[in-house]
PDB file of C-alpha atoms and ligand atoms in Angstrom:
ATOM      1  CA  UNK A 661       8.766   4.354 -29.280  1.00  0.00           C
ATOM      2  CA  UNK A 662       8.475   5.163 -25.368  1.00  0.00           C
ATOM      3  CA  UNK A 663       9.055   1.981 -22.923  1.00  0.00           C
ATOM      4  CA  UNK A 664       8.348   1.921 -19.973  1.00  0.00           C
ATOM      5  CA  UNK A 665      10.327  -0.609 -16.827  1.00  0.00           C
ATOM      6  CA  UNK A 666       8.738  -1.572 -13.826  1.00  0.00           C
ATOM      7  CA  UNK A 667      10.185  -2.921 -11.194  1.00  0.00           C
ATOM      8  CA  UNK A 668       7.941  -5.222  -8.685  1.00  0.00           C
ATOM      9  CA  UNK A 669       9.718  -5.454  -4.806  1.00  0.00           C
ATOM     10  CA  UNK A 670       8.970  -8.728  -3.730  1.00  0.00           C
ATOM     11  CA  UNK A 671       5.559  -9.638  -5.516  1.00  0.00           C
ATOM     12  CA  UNK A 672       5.699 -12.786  -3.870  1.00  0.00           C
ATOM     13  CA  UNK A 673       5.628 -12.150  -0.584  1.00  0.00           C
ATOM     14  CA  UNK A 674       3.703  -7.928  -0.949  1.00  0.00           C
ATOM     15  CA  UNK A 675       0.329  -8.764  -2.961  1.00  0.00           C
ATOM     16  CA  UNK A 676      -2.348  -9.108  -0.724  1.00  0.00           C
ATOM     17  CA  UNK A 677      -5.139  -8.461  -1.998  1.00  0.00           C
ATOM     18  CA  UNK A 678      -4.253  -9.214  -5.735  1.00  0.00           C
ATOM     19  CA  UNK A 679      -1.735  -5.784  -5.468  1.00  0.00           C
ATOM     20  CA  UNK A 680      -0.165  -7.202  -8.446  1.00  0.00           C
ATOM     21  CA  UNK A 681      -3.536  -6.555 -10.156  1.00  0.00           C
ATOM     22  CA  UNK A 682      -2.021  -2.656 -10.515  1.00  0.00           C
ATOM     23  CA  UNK A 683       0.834  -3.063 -12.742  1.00  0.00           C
ATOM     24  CA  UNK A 684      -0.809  -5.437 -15.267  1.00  0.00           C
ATOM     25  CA  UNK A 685      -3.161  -2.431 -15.281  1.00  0.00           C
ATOM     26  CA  UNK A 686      -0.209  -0.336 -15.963  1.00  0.00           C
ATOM     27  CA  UNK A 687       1.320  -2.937 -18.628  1.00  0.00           C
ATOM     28  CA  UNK A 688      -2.168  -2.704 -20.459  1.00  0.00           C
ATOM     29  CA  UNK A 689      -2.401   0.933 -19.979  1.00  0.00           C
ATOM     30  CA  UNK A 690       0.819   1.270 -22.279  1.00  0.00           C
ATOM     31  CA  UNK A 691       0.383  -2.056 -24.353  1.00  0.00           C
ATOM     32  CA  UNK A 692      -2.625  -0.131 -25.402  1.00  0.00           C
ATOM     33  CA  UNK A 693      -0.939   2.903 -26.693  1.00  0.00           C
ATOM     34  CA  UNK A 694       1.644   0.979 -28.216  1.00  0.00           C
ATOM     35  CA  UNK A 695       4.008   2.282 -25.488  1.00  0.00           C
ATOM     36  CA  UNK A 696       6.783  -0.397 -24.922  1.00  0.00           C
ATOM     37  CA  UNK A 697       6.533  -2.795 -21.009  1.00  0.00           C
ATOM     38  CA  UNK A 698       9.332  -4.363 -19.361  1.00  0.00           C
ATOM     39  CA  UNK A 699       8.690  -5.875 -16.264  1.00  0.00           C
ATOM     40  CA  UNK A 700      11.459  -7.206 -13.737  1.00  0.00           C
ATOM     41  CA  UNK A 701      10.996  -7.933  -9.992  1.00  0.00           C
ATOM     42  CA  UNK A 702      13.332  -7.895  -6.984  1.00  0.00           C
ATOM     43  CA  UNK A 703      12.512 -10.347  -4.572  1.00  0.00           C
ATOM     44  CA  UNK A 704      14.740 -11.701  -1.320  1.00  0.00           C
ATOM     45  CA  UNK A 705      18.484 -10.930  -1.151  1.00  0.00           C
ATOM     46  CA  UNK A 706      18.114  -9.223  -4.924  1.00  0.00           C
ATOM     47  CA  UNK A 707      19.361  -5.662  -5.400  1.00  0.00           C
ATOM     48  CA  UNK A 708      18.678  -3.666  -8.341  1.00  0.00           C
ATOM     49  CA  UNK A 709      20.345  -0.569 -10.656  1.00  0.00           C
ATOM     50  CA  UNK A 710      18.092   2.732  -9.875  1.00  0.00           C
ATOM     51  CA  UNK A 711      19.116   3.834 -13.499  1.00  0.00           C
ATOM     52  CA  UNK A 712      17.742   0.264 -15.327  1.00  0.00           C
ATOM     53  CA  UNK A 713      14.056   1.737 -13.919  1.00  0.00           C
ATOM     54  CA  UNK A 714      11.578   3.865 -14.762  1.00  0.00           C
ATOM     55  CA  UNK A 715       9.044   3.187 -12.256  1.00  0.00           C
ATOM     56  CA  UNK A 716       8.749   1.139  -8.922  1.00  0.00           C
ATOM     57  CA  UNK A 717       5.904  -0.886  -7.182  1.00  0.00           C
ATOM     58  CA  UNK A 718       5.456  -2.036  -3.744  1.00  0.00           C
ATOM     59  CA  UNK A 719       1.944  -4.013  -2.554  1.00  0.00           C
ATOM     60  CA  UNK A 720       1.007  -4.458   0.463  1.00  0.00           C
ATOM     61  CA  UNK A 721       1.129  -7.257   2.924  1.00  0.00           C
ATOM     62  CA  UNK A 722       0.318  -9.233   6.267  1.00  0.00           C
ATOM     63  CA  UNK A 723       2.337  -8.258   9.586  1.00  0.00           C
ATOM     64  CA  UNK A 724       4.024 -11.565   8.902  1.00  0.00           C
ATOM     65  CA  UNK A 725       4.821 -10.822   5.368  1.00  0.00           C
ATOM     66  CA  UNK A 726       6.228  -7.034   6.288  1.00  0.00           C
ATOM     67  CA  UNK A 727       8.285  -8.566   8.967  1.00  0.00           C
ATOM     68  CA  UNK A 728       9.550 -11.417   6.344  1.00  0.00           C
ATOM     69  CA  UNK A 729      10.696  -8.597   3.831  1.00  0.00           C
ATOM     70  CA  UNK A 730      11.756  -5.311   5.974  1.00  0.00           C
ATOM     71  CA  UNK A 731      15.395  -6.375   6.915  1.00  0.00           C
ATOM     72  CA  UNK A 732      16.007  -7.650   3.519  1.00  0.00           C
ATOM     73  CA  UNK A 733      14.350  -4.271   2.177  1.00  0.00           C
ATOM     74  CA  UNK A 734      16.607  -1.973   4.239  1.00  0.00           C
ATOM     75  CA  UNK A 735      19.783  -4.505   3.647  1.00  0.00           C
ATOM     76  CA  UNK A 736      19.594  -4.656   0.003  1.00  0.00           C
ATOM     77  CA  UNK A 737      17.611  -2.244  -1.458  1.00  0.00           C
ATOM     78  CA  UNK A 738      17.247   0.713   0.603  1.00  0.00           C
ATOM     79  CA  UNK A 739      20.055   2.679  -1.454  1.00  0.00           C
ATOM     80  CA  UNK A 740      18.912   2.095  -4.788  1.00  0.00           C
ATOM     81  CA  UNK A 741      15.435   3.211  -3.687  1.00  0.00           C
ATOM     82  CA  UNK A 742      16.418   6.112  -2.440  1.00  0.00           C
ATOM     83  CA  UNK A 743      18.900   7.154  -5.359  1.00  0.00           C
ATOM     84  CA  UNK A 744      15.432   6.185  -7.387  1.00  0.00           C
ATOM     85  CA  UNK A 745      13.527   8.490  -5.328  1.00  0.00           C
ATOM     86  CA  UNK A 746      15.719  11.052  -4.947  1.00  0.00           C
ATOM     87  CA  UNK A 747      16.160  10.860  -8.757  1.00  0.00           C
ATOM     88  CA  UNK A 748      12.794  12.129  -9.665  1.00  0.00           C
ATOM     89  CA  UNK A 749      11.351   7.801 -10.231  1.00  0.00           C
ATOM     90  CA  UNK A 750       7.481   7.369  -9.927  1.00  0.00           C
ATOM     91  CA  UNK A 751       7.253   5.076  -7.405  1.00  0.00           C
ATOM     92  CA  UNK A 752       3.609   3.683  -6.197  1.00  0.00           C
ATOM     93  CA  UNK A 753       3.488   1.660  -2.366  1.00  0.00           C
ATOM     94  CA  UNK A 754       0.581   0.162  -1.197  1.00  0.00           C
ATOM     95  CA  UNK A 755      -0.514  -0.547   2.257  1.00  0.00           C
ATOM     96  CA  UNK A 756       1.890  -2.545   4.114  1.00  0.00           C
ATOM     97  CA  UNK A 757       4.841  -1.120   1.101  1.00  0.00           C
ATOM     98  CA  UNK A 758       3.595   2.540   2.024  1.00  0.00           C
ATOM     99  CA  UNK A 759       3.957   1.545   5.884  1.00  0.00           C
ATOM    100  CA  UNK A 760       7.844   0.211   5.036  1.00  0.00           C
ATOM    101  CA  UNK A 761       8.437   3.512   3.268  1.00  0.00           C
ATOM    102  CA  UNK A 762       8.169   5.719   6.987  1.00  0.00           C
ATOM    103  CA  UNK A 763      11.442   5.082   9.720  1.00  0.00           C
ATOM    104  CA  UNK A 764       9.391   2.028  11.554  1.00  0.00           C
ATOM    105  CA  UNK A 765       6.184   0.258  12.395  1.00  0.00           C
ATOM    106  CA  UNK A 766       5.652  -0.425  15.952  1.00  0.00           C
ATOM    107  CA  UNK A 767       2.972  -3.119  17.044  1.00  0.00           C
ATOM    108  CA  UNK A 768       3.520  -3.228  21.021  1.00  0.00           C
ATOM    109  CA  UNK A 769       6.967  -3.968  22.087  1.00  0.00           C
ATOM    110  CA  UNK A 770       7.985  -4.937  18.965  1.00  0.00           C
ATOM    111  CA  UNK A 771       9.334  -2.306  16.591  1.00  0.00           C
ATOM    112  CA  UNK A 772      10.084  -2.982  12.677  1.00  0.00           C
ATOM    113  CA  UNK A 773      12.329  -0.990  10.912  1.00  0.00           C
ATOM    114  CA  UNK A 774      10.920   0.168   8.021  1.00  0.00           C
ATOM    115  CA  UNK A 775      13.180   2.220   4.828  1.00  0.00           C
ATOM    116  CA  UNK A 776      13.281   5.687   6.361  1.00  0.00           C
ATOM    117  CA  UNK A 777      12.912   7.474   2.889  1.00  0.00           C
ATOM    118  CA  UNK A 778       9.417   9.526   3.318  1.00  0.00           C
ATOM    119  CA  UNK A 779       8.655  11.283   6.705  1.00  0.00           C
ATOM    120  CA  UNK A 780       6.138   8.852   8.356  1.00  0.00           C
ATOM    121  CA  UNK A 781       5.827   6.119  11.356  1.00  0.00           C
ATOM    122  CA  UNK A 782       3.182   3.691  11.826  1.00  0.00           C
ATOM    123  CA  UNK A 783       1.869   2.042  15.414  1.00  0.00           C
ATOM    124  CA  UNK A 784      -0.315  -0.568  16.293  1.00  0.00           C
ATOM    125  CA  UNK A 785      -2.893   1.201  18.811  1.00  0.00           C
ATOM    126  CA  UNK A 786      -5.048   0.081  20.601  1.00  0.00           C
ATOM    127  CA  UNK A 787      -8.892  -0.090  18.437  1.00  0.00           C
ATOM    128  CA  UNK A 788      -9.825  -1.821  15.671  1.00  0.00           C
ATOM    129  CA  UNK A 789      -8.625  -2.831  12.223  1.00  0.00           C
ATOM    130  CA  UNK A 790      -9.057  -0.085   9.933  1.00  0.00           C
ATOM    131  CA  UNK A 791     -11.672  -1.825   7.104  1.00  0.00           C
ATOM    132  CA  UNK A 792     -13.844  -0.286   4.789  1.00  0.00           C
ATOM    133  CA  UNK A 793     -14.536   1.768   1.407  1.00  0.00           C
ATOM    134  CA  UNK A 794     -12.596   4.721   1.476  1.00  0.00           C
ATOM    135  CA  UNK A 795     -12.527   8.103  -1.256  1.00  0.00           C
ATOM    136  CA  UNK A 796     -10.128  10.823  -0.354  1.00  0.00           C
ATOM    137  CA  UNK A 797      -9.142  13.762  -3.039  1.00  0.00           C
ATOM    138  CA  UNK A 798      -5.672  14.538  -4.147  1.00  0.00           C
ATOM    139  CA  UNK A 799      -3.983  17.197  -5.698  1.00  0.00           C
ATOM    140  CA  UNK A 800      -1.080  15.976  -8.003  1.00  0.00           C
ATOM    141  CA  UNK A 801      -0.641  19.309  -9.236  1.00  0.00           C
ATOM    142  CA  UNK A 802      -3.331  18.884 -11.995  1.00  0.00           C
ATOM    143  CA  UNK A 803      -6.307  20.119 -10.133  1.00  0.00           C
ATOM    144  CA  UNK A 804      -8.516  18.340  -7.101  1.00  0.00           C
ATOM    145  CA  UNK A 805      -9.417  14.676  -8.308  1.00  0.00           C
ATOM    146  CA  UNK A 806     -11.015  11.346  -6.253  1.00  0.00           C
ATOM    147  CA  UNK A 807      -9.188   7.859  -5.745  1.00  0.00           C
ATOM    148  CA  UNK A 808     -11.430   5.709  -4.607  1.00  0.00           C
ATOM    149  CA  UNK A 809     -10.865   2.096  -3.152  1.00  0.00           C
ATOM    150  CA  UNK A 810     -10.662   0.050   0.106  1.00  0.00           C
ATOM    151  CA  UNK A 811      -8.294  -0.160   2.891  1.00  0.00           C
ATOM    152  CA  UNK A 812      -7.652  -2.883   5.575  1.00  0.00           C
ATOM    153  CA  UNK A 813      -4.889  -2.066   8.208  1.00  0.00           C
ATOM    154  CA  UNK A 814      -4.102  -2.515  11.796  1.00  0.00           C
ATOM    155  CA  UNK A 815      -1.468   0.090  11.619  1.00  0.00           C
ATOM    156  CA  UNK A 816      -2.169   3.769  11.890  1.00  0.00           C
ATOM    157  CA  UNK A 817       0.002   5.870  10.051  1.00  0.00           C
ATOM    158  CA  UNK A 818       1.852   9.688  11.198  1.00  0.00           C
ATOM    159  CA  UNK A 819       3.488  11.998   8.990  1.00  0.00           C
ATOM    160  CA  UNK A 820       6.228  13.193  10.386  1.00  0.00           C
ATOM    161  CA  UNK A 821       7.806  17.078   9.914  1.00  0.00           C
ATOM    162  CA  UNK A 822       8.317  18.146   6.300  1.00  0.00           C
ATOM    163  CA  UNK A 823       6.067  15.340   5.109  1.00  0.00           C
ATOM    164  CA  UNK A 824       3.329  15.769   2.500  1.00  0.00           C
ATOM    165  CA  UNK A 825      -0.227  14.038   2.635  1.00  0.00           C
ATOM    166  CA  UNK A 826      -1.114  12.394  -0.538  1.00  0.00           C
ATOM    167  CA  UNK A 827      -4.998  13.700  -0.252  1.00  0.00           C
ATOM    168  CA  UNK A 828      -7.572  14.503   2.395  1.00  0.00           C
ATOM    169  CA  UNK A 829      -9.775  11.758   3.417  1.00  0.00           C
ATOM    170  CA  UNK A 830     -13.411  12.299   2.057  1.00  0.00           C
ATOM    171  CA  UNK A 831     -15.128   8.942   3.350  1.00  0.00           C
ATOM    172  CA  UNK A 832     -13.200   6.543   5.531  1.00  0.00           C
ATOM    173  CA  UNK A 833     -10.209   6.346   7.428  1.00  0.00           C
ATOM    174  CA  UNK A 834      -6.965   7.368   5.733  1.00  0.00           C
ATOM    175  CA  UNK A 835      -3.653   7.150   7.297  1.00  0.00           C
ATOM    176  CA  UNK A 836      -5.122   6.880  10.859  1.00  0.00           C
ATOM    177  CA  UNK A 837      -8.778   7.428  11.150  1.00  0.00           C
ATOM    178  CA  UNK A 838      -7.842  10.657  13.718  1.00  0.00           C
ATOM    179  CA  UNK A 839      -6.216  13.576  11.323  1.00  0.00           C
ATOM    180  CA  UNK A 840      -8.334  13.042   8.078  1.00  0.00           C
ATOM    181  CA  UNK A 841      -4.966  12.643   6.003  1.00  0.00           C
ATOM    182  CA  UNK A 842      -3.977   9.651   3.323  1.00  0.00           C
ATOM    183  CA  UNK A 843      -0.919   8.565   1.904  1.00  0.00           C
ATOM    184  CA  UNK A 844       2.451  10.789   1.479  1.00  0.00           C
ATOM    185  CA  UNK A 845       3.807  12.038  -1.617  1.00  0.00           C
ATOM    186  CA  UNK A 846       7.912  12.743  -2.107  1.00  0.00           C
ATOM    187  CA  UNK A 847       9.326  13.718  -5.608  1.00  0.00           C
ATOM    188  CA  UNK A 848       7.598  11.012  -7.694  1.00  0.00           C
ATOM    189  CA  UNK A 849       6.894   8.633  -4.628  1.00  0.00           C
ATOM    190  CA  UNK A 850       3.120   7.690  -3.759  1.00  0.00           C
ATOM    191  CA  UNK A 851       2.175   6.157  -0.560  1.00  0.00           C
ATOM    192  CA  UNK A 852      -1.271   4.987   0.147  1.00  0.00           C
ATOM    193  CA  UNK A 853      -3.506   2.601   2.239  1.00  0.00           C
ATOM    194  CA  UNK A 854      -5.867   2.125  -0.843  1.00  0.00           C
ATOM    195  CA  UNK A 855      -5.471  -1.373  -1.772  1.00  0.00           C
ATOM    196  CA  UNK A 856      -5.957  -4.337  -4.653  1.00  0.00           C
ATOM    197  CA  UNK A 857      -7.295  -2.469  -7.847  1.00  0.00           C
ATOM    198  CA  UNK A 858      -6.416   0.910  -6.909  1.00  0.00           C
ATOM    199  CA  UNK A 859      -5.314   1.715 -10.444  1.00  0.00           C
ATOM    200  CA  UNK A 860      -7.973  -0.152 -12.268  1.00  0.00           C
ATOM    201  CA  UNK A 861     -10.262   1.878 -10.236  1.00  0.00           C
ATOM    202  CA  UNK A 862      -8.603   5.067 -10.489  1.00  0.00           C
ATOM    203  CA  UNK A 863      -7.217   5.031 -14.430  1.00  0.00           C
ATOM    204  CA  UNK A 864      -5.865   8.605 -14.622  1.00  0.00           C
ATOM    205  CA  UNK A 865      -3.449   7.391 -11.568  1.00  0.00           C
ATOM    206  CA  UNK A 866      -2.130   4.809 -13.543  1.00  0.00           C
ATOM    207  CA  UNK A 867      -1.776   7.533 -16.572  1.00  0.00           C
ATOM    208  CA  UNK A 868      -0.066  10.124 -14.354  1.00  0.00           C
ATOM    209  CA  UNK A 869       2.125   7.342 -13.113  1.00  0.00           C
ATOM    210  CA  UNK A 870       2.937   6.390 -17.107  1.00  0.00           C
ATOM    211  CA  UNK A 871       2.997  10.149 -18.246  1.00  0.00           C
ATOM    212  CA  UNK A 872       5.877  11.042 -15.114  1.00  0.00           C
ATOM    213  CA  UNK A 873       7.612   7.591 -15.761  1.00  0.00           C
ATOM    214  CA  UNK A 874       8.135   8.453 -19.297  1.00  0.00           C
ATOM    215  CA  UNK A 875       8.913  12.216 -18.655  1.00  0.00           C
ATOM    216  CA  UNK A 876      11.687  11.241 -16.249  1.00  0.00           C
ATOM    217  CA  UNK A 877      13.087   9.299 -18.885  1.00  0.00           C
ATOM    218  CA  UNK A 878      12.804  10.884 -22.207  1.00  0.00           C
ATOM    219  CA  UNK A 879      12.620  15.092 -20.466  1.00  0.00           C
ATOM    220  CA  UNK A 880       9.191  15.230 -22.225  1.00  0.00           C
ATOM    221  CA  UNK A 881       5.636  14.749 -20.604  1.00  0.00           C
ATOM    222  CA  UNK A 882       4.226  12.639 -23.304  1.00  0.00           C
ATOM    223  CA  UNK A 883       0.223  13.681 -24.430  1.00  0.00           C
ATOM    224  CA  UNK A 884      -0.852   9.776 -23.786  1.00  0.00           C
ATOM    225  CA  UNK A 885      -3.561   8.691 -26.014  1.00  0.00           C
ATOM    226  CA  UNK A 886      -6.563   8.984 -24.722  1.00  0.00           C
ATOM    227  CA  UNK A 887      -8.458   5.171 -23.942  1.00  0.00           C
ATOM    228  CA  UNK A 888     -11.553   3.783 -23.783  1.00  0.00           C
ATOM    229  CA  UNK A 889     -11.913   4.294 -20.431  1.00  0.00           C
ATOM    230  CA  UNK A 890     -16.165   3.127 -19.925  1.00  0.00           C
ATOM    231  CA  UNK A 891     -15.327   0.152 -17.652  1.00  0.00           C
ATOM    232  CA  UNK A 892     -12.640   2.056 -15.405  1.00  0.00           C
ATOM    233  CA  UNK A 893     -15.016   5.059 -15.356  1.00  0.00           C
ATOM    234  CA  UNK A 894     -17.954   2.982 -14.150  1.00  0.00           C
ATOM    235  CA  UNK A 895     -15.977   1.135 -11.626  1.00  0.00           C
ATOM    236  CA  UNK A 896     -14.190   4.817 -10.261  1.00  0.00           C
ATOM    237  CA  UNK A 897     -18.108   5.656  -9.904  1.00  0.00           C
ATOM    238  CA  UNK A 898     -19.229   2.544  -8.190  1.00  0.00           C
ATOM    239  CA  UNK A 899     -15.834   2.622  -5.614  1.00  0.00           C
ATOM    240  CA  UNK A 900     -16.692   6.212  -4.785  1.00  0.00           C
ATOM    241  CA  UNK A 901     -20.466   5.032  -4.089  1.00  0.00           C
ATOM    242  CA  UNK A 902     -19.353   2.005  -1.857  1.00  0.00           C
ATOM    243  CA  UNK A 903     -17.296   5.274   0.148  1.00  0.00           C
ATOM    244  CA  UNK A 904     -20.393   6.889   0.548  1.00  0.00           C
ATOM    245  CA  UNK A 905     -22.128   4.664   1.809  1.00  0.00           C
ATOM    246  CA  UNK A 906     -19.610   3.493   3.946  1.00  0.00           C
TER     247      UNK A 906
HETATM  248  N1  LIG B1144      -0.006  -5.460   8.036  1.00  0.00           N
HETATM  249  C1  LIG B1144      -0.324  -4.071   7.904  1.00  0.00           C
HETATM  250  C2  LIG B1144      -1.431  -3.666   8.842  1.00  0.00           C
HETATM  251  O1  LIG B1144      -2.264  -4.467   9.203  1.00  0.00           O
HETATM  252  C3  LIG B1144      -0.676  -3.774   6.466  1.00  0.00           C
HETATM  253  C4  LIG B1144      -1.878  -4.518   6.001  1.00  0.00           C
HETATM  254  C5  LIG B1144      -2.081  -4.525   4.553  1.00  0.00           C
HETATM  255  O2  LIG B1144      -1.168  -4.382   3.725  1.00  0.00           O
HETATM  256  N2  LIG B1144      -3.324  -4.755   4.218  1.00  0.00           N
HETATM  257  O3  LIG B1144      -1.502  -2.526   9.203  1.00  0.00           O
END
């Protein structure tokens, strides 16, 4: 039988929003299909074995709670995330973890460091927060598809050279609100600004998340059951209303 690890980075301090909300979504997602769920966390001072993982989760978080984590991040994890990336790991960050991903986040004179490992920088600018419904379609290399959700950031996000966009911004802002762009994509690594139930919302995420986390392990894309899928579908319909309407 398949099993899948997670690995939560600090899910104390990065779940705003209920962020944690995603990988019960994944644990059900498998639980379902009788596909085997081990969950561990790393939280403050705690490093972790790349190889012991199969996929890794990042929420998102206040300025406070970024600046709380981001040394420790870099100090004691930074490697191993990188090996894991590097290594072909699905790995899913979410707001204020997708900002920590890029080389720093810079509100005014003060500048955090964030992990360096995808191409992107975030500033504070000058404007509002960045609130609202959002929809933005992504290629993942099965075809054009929707994730729909909300976002809520101060930050506005760059890619820098050689970086890749996770999807095109439909309705809403996106990385920025300026170059119609959301999220960055390296090897298995997702970036986005879409928050809280992003994967409830968006089930085949969570499935192409599952079906890569289990490839990378066993050298086979599984063919995952399919689910009854009427509640996800209907909320994936109503989150890409709320876009619309904006
Ligand atoms: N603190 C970051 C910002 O405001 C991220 C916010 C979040 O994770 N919602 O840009």
């Amino acid at each position: 039988m398949s099993e899948l690890r997670l690995l939560a980075l600090y899910p104390e301090q990065m779940n705003i929003y209920a962020d944690r909300g995603n990988v019960l979504f994944l644990q059900h997602r498998c639980e379902w299909r009788g596909i085997g769920f081990a969950y561990s966390a790393a939280g403050m001072g705690e490093g972790f074995d790349p190889a012991e993982h199969d996929l890794v989760y990042i929420g998102g978080g206040q300025d406070r709670d970024q600046r709380m984590v981001a040394a420790d991040l870099i100090a004691t994890k930074r490697d191993a995330l990188e090996a894991a990336v590097a290594g072909g790991v699905p790995g899913l960050a979410v707001c204020g973890g997708y900002q920590l991903l890029g080389t720093s986040y810079e509100l005014g004179e003060e500048r955090i460091e964030g992990l360096g490992i995808a191409p992107l920088h975030t500033v504070r600018e000058p404007g509002p927060r960045l609130i609202g419904n959002v929809s933005i379609e992504v290629d993942l290399g099965s075809g054009r598809r929707v994730l729909a959700g909300f976002e809520n950031h101060g930050g506005r996000t760059y890619i820098d050279a050689g970086g890749q966009p996770l999807g095109r911004v439909i309705h809403g802002f996106g990385n920025n609100g300026g170059d119609g762009l959301e999220g960055i994509v390296r090897e298995n690594l997702i970036g986005t600004y879409l928050h809280g139930p992003l994967l409830p919302k968006n089930a085949w995420l969570a499935d192409e998340l599952i079906a890569r986390a289990i490839e990378r392990r066993e050298g086979e894309r599984p063919a995952l059951e399919p689910l009854d899928d009427e509640l996800e579908d209907a909320a994936h319909a109503d989150a890409e209303r709320a876009a619309e309407r904006g």
